[in-house]
XYZ file of C-alpha atoms in Angstrom:
592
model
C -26.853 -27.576 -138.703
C -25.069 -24.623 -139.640
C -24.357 -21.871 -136.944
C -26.550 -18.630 -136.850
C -23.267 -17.022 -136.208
C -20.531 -19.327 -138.020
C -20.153 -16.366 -140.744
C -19.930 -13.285 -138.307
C -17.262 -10.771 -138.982
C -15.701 -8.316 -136.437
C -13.403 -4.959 -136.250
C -12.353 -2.793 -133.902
C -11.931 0.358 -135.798
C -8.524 1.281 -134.708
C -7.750 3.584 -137.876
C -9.246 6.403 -140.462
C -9.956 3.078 -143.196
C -11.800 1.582 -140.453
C -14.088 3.974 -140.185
C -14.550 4.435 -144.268
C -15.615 0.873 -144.549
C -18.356 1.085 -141.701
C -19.880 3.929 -143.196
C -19.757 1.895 -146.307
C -21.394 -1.033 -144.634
C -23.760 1.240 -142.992
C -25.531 2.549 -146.257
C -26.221 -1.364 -147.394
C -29.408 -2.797 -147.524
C -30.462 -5.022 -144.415
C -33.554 -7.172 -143.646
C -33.740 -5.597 -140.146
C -32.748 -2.462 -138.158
C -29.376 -1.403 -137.504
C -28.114 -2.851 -134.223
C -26.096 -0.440 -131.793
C -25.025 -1.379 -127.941
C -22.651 0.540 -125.705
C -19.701 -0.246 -123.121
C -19.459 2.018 -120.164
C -17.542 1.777 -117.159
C -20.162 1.398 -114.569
C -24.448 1.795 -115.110
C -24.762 5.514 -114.319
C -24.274 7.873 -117.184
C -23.484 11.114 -115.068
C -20.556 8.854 -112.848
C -19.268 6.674 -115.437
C -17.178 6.863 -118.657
C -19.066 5.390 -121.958
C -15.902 3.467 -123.575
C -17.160 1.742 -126.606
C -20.091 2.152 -129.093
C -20.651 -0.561 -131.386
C -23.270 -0.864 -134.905
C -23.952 -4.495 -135.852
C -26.569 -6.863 -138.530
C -26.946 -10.244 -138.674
C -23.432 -11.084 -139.986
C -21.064 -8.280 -138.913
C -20.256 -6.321 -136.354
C -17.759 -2.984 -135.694
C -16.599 -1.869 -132.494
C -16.203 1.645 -131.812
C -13.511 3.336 -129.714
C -15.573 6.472 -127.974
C -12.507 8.877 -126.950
C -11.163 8.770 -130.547
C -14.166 8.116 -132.656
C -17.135 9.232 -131.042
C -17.788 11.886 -134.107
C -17.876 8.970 -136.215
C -20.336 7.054 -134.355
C -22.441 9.742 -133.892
C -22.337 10.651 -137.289
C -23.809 7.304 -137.597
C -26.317 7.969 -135.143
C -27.547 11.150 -136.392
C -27.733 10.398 -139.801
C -29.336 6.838 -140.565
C -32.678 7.618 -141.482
C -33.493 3.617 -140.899
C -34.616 1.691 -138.032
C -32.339 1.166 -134.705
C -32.596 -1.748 -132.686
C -30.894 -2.161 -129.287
C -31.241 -4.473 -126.315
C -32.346 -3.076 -123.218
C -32.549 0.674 -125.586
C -33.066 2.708 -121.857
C -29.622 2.144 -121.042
C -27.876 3.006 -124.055
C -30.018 6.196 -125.232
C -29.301 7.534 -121.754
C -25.097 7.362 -121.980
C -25.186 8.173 -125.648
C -27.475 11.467 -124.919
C -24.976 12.432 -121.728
C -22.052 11.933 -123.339
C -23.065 12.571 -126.790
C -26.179 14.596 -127.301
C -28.036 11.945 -129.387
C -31.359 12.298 -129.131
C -32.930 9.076 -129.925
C -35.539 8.781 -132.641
C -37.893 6.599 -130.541
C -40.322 6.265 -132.900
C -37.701 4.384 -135.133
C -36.134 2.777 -132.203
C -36.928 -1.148 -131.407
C -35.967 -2.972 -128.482
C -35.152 -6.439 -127.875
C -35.098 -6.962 -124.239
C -38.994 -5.262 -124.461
C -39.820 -7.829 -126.922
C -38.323 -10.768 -125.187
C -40.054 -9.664 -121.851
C -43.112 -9.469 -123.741
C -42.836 -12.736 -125.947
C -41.952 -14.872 -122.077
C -41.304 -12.835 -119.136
C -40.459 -15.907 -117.255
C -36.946 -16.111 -118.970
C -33.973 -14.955 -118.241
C -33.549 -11.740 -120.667
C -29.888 -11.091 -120.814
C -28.480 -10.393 -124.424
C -26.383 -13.226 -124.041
C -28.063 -15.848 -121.959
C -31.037 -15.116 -123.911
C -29.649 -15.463 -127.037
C -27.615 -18.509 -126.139
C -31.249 -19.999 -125.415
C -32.726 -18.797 -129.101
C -29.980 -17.522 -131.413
C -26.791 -20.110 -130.790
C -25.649 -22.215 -127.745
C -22.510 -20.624 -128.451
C -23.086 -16.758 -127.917
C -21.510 -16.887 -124.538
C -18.701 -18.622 -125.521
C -16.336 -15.757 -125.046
C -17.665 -14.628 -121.839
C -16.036 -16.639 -120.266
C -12.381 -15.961 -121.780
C -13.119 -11.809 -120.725
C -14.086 -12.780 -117.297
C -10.746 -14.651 -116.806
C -9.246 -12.575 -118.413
C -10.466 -9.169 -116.038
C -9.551 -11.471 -113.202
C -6.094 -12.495 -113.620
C -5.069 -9.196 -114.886
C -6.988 -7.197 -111.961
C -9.156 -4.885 -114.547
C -12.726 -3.924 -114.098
C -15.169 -2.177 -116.737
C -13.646 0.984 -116.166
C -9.787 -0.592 -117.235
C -9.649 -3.364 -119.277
C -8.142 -2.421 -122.384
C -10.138 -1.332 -125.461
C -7.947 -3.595 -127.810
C -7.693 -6.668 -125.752
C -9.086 -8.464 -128.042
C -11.812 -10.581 -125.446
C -13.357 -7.324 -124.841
C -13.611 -5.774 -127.907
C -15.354 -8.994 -129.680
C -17.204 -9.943 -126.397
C -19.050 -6.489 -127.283
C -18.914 -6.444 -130.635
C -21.120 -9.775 -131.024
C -23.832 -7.632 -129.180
C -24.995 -5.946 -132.191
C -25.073 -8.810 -134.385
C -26.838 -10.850 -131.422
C -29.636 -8.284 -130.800
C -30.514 -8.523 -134.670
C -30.707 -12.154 -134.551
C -32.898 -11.525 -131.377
C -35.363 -8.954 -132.952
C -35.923 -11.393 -136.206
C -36.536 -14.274 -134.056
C -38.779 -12.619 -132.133
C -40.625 -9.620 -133.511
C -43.093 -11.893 -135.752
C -43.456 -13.606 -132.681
C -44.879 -10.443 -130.825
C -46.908 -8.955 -133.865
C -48.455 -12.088 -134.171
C -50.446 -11.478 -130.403
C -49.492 -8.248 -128.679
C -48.452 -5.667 -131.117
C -50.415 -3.405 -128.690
C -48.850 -3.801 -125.647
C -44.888 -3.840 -127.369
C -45.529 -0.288 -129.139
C -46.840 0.729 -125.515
C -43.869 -0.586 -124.039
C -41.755 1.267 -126.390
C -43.104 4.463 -125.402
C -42.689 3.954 -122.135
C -39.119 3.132 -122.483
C -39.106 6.656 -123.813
C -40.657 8.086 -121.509
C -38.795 6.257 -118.217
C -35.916 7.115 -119.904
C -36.360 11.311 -119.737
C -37.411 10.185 -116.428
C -34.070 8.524 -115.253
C -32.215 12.464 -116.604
C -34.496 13.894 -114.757
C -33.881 12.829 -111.557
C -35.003 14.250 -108.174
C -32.699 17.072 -105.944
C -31.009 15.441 -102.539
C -32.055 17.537 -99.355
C -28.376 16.352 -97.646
C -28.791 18.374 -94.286
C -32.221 16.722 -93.819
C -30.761 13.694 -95.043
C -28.224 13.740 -92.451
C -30.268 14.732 -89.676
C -32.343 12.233 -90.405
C -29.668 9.512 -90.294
C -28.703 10.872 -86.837
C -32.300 10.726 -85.465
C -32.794 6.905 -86.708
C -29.110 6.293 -85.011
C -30.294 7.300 -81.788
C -33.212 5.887 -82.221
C -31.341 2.628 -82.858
C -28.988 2.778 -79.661
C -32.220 3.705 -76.939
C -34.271 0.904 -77.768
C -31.404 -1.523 -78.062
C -30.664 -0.228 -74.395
C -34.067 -0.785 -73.255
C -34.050 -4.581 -75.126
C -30.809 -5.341 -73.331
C -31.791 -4.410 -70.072
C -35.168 -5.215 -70.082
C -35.293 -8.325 -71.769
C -32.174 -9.685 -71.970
C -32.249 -9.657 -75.946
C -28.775 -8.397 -77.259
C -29.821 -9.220 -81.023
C -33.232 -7.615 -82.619
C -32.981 -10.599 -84.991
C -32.523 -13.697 -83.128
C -35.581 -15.432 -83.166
C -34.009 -17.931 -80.335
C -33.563 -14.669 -78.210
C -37.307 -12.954 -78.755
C -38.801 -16.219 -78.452
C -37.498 -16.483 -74.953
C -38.289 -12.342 -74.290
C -41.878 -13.346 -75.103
C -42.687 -16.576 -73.484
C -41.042 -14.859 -70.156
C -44.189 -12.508 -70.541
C -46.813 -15.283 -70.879
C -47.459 -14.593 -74.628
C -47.629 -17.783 -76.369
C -45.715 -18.347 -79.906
C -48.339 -18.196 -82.788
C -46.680 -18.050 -86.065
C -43.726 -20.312 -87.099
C -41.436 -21.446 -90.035
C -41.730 -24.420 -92.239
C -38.873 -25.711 -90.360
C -40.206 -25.353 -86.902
C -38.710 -22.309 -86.066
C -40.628 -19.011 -84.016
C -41.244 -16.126 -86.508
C -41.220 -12.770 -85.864
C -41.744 -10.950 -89.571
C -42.607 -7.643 -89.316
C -46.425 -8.780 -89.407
C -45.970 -11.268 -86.801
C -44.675 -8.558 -84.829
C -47.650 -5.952 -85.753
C -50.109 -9.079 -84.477
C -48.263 -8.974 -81.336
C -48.135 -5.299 -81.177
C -52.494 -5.290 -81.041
C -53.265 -8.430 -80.159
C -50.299 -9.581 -77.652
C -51.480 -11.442 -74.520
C -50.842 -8.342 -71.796
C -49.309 -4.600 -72.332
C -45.885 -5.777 -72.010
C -46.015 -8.048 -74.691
C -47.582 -5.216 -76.946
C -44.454 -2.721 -76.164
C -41.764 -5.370 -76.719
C -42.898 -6.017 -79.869
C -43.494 -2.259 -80.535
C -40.205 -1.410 -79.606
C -38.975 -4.339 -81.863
C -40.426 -2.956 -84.612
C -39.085 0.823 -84.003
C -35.554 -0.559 -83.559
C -36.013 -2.508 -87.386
C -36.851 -0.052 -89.288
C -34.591 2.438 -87.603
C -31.635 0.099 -88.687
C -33.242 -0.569 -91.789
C -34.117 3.045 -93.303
C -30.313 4.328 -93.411
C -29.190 1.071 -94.322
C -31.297 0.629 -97.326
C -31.818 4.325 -98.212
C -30.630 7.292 -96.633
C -26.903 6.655 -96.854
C -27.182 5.255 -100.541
C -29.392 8.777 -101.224
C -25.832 10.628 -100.151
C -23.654 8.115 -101.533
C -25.337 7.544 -105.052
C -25.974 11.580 -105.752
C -24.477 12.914 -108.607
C -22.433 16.186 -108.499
C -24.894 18.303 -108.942
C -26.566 16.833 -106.373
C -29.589 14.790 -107.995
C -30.123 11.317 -107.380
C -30.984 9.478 -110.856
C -32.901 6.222 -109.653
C -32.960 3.498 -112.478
C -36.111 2.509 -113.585
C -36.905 -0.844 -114.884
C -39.740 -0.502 -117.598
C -40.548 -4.130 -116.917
C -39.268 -4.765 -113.450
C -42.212 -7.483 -112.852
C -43.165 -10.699 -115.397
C -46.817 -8.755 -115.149
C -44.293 -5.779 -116.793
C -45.067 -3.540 -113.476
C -42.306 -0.908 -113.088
C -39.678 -1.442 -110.569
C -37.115 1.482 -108.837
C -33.943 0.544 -107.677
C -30.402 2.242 -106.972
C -32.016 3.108 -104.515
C -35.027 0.606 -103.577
C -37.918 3.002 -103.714
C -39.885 -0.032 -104.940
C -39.881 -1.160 -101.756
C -40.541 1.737 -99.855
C -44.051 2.380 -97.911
C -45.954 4.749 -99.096
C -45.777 5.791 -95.501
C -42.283 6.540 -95.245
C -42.690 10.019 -95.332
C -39.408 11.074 -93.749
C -37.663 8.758 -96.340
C -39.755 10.372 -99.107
C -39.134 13.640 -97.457
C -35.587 13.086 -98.283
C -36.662 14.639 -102.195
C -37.197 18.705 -102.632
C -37.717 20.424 -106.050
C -35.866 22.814 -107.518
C -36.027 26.156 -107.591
C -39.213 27.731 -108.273
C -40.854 24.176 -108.864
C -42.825 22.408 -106.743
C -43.878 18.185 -106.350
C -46.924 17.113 -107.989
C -47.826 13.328 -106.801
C -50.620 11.294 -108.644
C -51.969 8.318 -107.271
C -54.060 5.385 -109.044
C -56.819 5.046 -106.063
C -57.321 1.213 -105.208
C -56.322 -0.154 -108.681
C -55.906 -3.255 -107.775
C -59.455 -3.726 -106.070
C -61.102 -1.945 -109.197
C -59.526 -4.145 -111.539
C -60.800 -7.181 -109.851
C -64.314 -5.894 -109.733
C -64.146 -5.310 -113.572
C -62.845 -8.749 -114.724
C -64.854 -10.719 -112.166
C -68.282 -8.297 -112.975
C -68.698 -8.941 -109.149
C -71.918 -6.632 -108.778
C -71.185 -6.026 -105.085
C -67.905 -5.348 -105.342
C -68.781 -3.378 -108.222
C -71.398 -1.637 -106.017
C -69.389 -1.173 -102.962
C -66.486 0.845 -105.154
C -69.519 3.116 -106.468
C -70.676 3.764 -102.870
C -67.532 4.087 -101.645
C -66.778 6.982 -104.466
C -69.868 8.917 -103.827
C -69.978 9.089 -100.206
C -66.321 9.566 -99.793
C -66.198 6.622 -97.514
C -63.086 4.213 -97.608
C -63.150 1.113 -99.691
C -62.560 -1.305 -97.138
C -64.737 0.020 -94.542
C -67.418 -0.099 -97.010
C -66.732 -4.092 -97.668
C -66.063 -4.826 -94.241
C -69.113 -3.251 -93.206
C -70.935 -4.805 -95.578
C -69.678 -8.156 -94.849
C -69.852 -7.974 -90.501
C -73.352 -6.234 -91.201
C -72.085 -3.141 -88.730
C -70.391 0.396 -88.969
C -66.413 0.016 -89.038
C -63.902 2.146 -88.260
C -60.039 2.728 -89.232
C -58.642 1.806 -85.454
C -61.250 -1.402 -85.586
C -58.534 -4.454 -85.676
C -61.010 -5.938 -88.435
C -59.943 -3.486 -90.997
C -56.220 -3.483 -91.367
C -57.071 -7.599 -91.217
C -59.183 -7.433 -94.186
C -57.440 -4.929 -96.380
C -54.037 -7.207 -95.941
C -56.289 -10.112 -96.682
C -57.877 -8.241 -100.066
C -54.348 -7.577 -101.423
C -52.623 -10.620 -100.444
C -55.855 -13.076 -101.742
C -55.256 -10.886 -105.286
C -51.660 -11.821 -105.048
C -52.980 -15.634 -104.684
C -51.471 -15.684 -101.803
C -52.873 -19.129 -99.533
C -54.086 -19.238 -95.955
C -51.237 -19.470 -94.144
C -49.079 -16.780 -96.336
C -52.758 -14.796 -95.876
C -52.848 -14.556 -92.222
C -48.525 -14.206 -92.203
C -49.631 -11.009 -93.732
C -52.412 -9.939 -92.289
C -50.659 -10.677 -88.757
C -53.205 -12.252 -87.657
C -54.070 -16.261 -86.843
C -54.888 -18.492 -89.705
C -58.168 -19.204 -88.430
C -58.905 -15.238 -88.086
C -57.525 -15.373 -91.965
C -60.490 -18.437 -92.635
C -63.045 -16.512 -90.937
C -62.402 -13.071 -92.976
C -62.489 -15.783 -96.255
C -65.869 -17.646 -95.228
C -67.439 -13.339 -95.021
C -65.812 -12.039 -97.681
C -66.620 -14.628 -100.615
C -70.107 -14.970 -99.206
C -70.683 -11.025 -99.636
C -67.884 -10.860 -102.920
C -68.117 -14.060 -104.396
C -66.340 -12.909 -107.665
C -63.040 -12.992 -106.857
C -62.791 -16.222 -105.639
C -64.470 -17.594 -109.140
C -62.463 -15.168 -110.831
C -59.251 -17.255 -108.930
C -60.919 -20.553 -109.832
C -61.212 -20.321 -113.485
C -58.294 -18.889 -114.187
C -56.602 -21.091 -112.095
C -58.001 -24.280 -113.648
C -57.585 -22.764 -117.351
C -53.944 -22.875 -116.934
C -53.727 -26.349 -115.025
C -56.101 -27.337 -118.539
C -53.435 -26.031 -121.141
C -50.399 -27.725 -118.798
C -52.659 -31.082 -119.230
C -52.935 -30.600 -122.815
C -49.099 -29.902 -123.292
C -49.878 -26.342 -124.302
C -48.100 -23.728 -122.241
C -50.248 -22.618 -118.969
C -51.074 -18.761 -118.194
C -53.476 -15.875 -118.627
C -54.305 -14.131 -121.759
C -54.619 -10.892 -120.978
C -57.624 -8.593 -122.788
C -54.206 -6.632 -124.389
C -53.033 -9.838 -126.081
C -50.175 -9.960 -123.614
C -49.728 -13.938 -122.406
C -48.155 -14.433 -119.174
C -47.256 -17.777 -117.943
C -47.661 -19.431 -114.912
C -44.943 -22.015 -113.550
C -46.084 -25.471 -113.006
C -47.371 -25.946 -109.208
C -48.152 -22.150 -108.985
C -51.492 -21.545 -111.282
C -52.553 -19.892 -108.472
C -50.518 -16.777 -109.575
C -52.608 -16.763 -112.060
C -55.274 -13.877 -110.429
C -52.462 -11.944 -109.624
C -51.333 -11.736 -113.334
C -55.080 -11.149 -114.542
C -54.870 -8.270 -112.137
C -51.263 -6.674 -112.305
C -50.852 -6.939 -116.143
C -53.741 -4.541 -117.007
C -52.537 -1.940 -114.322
C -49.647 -1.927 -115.237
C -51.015 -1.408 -118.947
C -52.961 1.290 -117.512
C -50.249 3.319 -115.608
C -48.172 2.744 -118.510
C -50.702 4.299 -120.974
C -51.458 7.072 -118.398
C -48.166 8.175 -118.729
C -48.310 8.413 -122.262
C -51.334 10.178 -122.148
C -49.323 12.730 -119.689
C -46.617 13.184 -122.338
C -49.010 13.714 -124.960
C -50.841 16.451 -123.295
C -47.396 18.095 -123.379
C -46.283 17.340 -119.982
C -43.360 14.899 -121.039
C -40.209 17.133 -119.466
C -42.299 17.032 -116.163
C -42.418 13.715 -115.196
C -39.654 12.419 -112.270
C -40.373 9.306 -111.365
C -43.060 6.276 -111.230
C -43.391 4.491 -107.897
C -46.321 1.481 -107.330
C -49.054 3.157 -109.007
C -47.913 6.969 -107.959
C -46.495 9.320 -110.752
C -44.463 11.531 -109.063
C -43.485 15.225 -111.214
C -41.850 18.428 -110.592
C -43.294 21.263 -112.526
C -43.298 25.004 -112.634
C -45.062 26.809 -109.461
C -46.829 28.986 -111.513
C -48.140 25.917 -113.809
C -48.922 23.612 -110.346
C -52.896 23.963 -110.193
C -53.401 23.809 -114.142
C -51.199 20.726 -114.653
C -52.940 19.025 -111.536
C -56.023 19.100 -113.087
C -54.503 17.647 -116.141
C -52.923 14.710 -114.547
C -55.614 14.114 -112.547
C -57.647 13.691 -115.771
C -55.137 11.662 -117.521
C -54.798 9.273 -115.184
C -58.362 8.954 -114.684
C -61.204 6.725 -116.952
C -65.032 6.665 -116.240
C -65.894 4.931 -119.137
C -64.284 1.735 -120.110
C -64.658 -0.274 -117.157
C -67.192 -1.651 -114.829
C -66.175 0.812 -112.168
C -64.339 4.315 -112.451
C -60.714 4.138 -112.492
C -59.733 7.422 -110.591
C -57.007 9.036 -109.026
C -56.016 11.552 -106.397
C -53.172 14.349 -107.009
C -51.282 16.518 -104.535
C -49.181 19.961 -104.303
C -46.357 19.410 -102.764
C -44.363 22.496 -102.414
C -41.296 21.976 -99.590
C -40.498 18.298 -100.000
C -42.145 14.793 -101.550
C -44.122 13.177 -99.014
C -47.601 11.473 -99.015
């Protein structure tokens, strides 16, 4: 069989005739969009150097120089009044607009990695991996020489020399292999989910104005707040040390010891045998340990975690990864999760509590602008309730809406048959168990979780399916749908009401409520931000985080646009139960 890419041509275009035939080749006719990548020294725009720009088809490929030629390529840019295709298009439209200007056409912008993610998000969705899976075994054939190449010659991204001829055809294969991509799989996606890959591609426009936008770096409170955490840190590891003999936080060998000396009997363990002490292990021990001084240890265990843990994972990286200018430009993965849920990393916000506020505090707005923060209000739980058409969760959301009363102490008051309360140990048990059962999480994972007992986890199960039995059948079916299309060879996930298909791996159908769920919110947060940017309040928007929109807007503008998000983000009509959500002013920092 003949290769896919056996008749490829390449150029570096080193001279003016180089550039005279591109432009030629250009302005020919092509079955699909013009393919255009980029080279930069490192991933942020506003720290690193963009070194090469290159235009490819399906059977040739020119590599462009930036420093010398970037007038050409943006001539290019500017001027094809075709389609563009690019893999992973958020990356490259942000270097080529901070280095170049460009302002992408989005509208005639496609995107491989988006259509890949979409067609199985399962897969690895590299350009070259992935096309080494569905274009040629042999697109990462010269990986392999660059690497070694880098290596023995000590050069990174940044050096490594634009003519070495490993690196310039190593990136100028890119273009051709993202066209071969998109016509493999772009009938492929218009066949089932046409919807959800045009509503992907706008929000690849829209995260991208999001990643510019980025959020202002308060550094003294940063600082101070590093100091605080630090001595933090050093008092309770005093008080461990001479307390309870426990030099190392983390030793599980060490804490199992601390707490046995103190009566408290070991509860939760590994697979392989071994005491664990997660931080819910430690929060069960914190409210339910046998006397007070088992409580405090594990208090203090937990203070002395996170106050490592906070500067570690964010506060120093908020100093270290701030531009000039002071503005921290977190990347945003459009499709961070194989349910296409955004993710935030450099730094981790994804991660981050929602009750982190002196992390979150670490943000201020410019200016004369203030924070607006927009939160989805139990998505997940409403989304259950509509595709299960569980009347009493369905009827619980509805009094819990027009009494003002909190979701879960409406459920769990419904299910114990008595009044409960926030400090009640019941509630925090089952709101961890309501999220983690939509995750498909099992019993044991359940009451990890929860920090509570596995027969405290069975218990909240036996109540809650008797009072909800929806979710539970919801779990079932969709559970033994997918096991049915594994059985008949077909492949096994859920079909979501979008068209989207997400698959399940074999031995984990379980996952498949948790895809059922997460898909459509995401869909929804997605199109709410769309519905932001067309009520004109694109340039606003900073930053997505679970199902939070965070924006920075004029002070004078603050109540009006409020009222506008709120709406956006908001539907009474379309679903079994109102999907709603709850805004804030936030005019000194971000913080809940």
């Amino acid at each position: 069989m003949t290769s896919p890419l056996a008749d490829v041509q390449l150029k570096l275009c080193e001279n003016i005739d180089d550039i005279a035939e591109m432009k030629r080749w250009v302005g020919e006719r092509r079955t699909t969009p013009l393919a255009f990548d980029t080279e930069s020294e490192g991933l942020s725009p506003h720290k690193h150097k963009l070194r090469l720009v290159q235009f490819g088809d399906l059977h040739r490929g020119y590599v462009i120089p930036w420093e010398r030629w970037s007038g050409a390529a943006l001539e290019i840019l500017n001027t094809y009044e075709g389609e563009f295709v690019a893999h992973n298009s958020v990356f490259d439209a942000r270097f080529l607009d901070v280095h170049g200007g460009w302002k992408v056409p989005w509208t005639r912008l496609h995107d491989t990695l988006t259509l890949a993610r979409i067609d199985d998000p399962s897969r690895s969705n590299g350009l070259k991996p992935l096309s080494q899976s569905l274009v040629d075994r042999r697109a990462t054939a010269g990986e392999k020489a660059l690497h070694s190449g880098m290596t023995d010659n000590h050069w990174d991204w940044g050096s490594v020399p634009i003519d070495y001829p490993p690196y310039w055809i190593y990136s100028g294969l890119d273009g051709v292999l993202t066209s071969h991509l998109y016509q493999y799989l772009r009938p492929r996606v218009e066949a089932t989910a046409s919807g959800p890959y045009d509503l992907e591609r706008a929000a690849n426009r829209i995260c991208s104005n999001m990643m510019l936008h980025g959020l202002m770096v308060d550094v003294p409170y940063v600082e101070a707040a590093i100091a605080k955490y630090e001595k933090v840190s050093a008092d309770v590891r005093g008080w461990l040390k001479s307390r309870h003999s426990v030099t190392s936080p983390a030793s599980s060998g060490q804490l199992r010891r601390a707490f046995e000396k103190l009566g408290q009997e070991i509860l939760f363990w590994t697979d392989k045998g071994q005491p664990q002490f997660t931080k819910a292990t430690l929060g069960f021990y914190k409210t339910s340990g046998q006397n007070a001084a088992v409580q405090q240890l594990a208090e203090y265990l937990l203070h002395v975690r996170k106050a490592d843990k906070m500067p570690r994972d964010y506060l120093h990286k908020f100093l270290d990864m701030r531009d000039s200018d002071g503005m921290l430009r977190m990347s945003i993965n459009v499709m961070g999760a194989i349910t296409s849920r955004m993710s935030v990393s450099e730094p981790p916000l994804q991660q981050l509590s929602r009750d982190e506020v002196m992390i979150r505090g670490s943000f201020i707005p410019r200016p004369g602008y203030v924070f607006i923060t927009c939160d989805l209000s139990q998505i997940e739980m409403r989304m259950i309730a509509d595709a299960s058409a569980d009347q009493g969760l369905i009827d619980a959301i509805l009094e819990a809406d027009s009494t003002g009363t909190n979701l879960f102490l409406v459920i769990g008051s419904q299910m114990y048959r008595e009044s409960l309360t926030k400090a009640d140990k019941r509630y925090s048990s089952l709101k961890s168990f309501a999220y983690a059962r939509a995750y498909g999480a099992g019993p044991d994972t359940l009451a990890e979780t929860a920090g509570v007992p596995v027969a405290t986890i069975k218990e909240i199960e036996q109540l809650f399916d008797e009072r909800f039995p929806g979710m539970r059948r919801l779990s079932d079916e969709l559970m033994n749908s997918a096991s049915a299309m594994r059985r008949a060879g077909e492949r096994a996930g859920v079909r979501l009401p979008s068209g989207r298909f997400i698959p399940t791996k074999p031995g984990k159908d379980y996952t498949a409520l948790n895809y059922r769920i997460q898909g459509p919110a995401a869909e929804y947060l997605k199109q709410a931000l769309c519905d932001i940017d067309a009520a004109g309040l694109g340039d606003y928007m900073a930053l997505p985080v679970h199902d939070e929109i965070v924006m920075e807007v004029p002070e004078e503008e603050a109540e009006e646009v409020l009222m506008v998000v709120q709406e956006c983000m908001t539907d009474r009509s379309n679903y079994a139960v109102p999907l709603t959500a709850e805004g804030t002013i936030l005019r000194e920092r971000w913080a809940k």
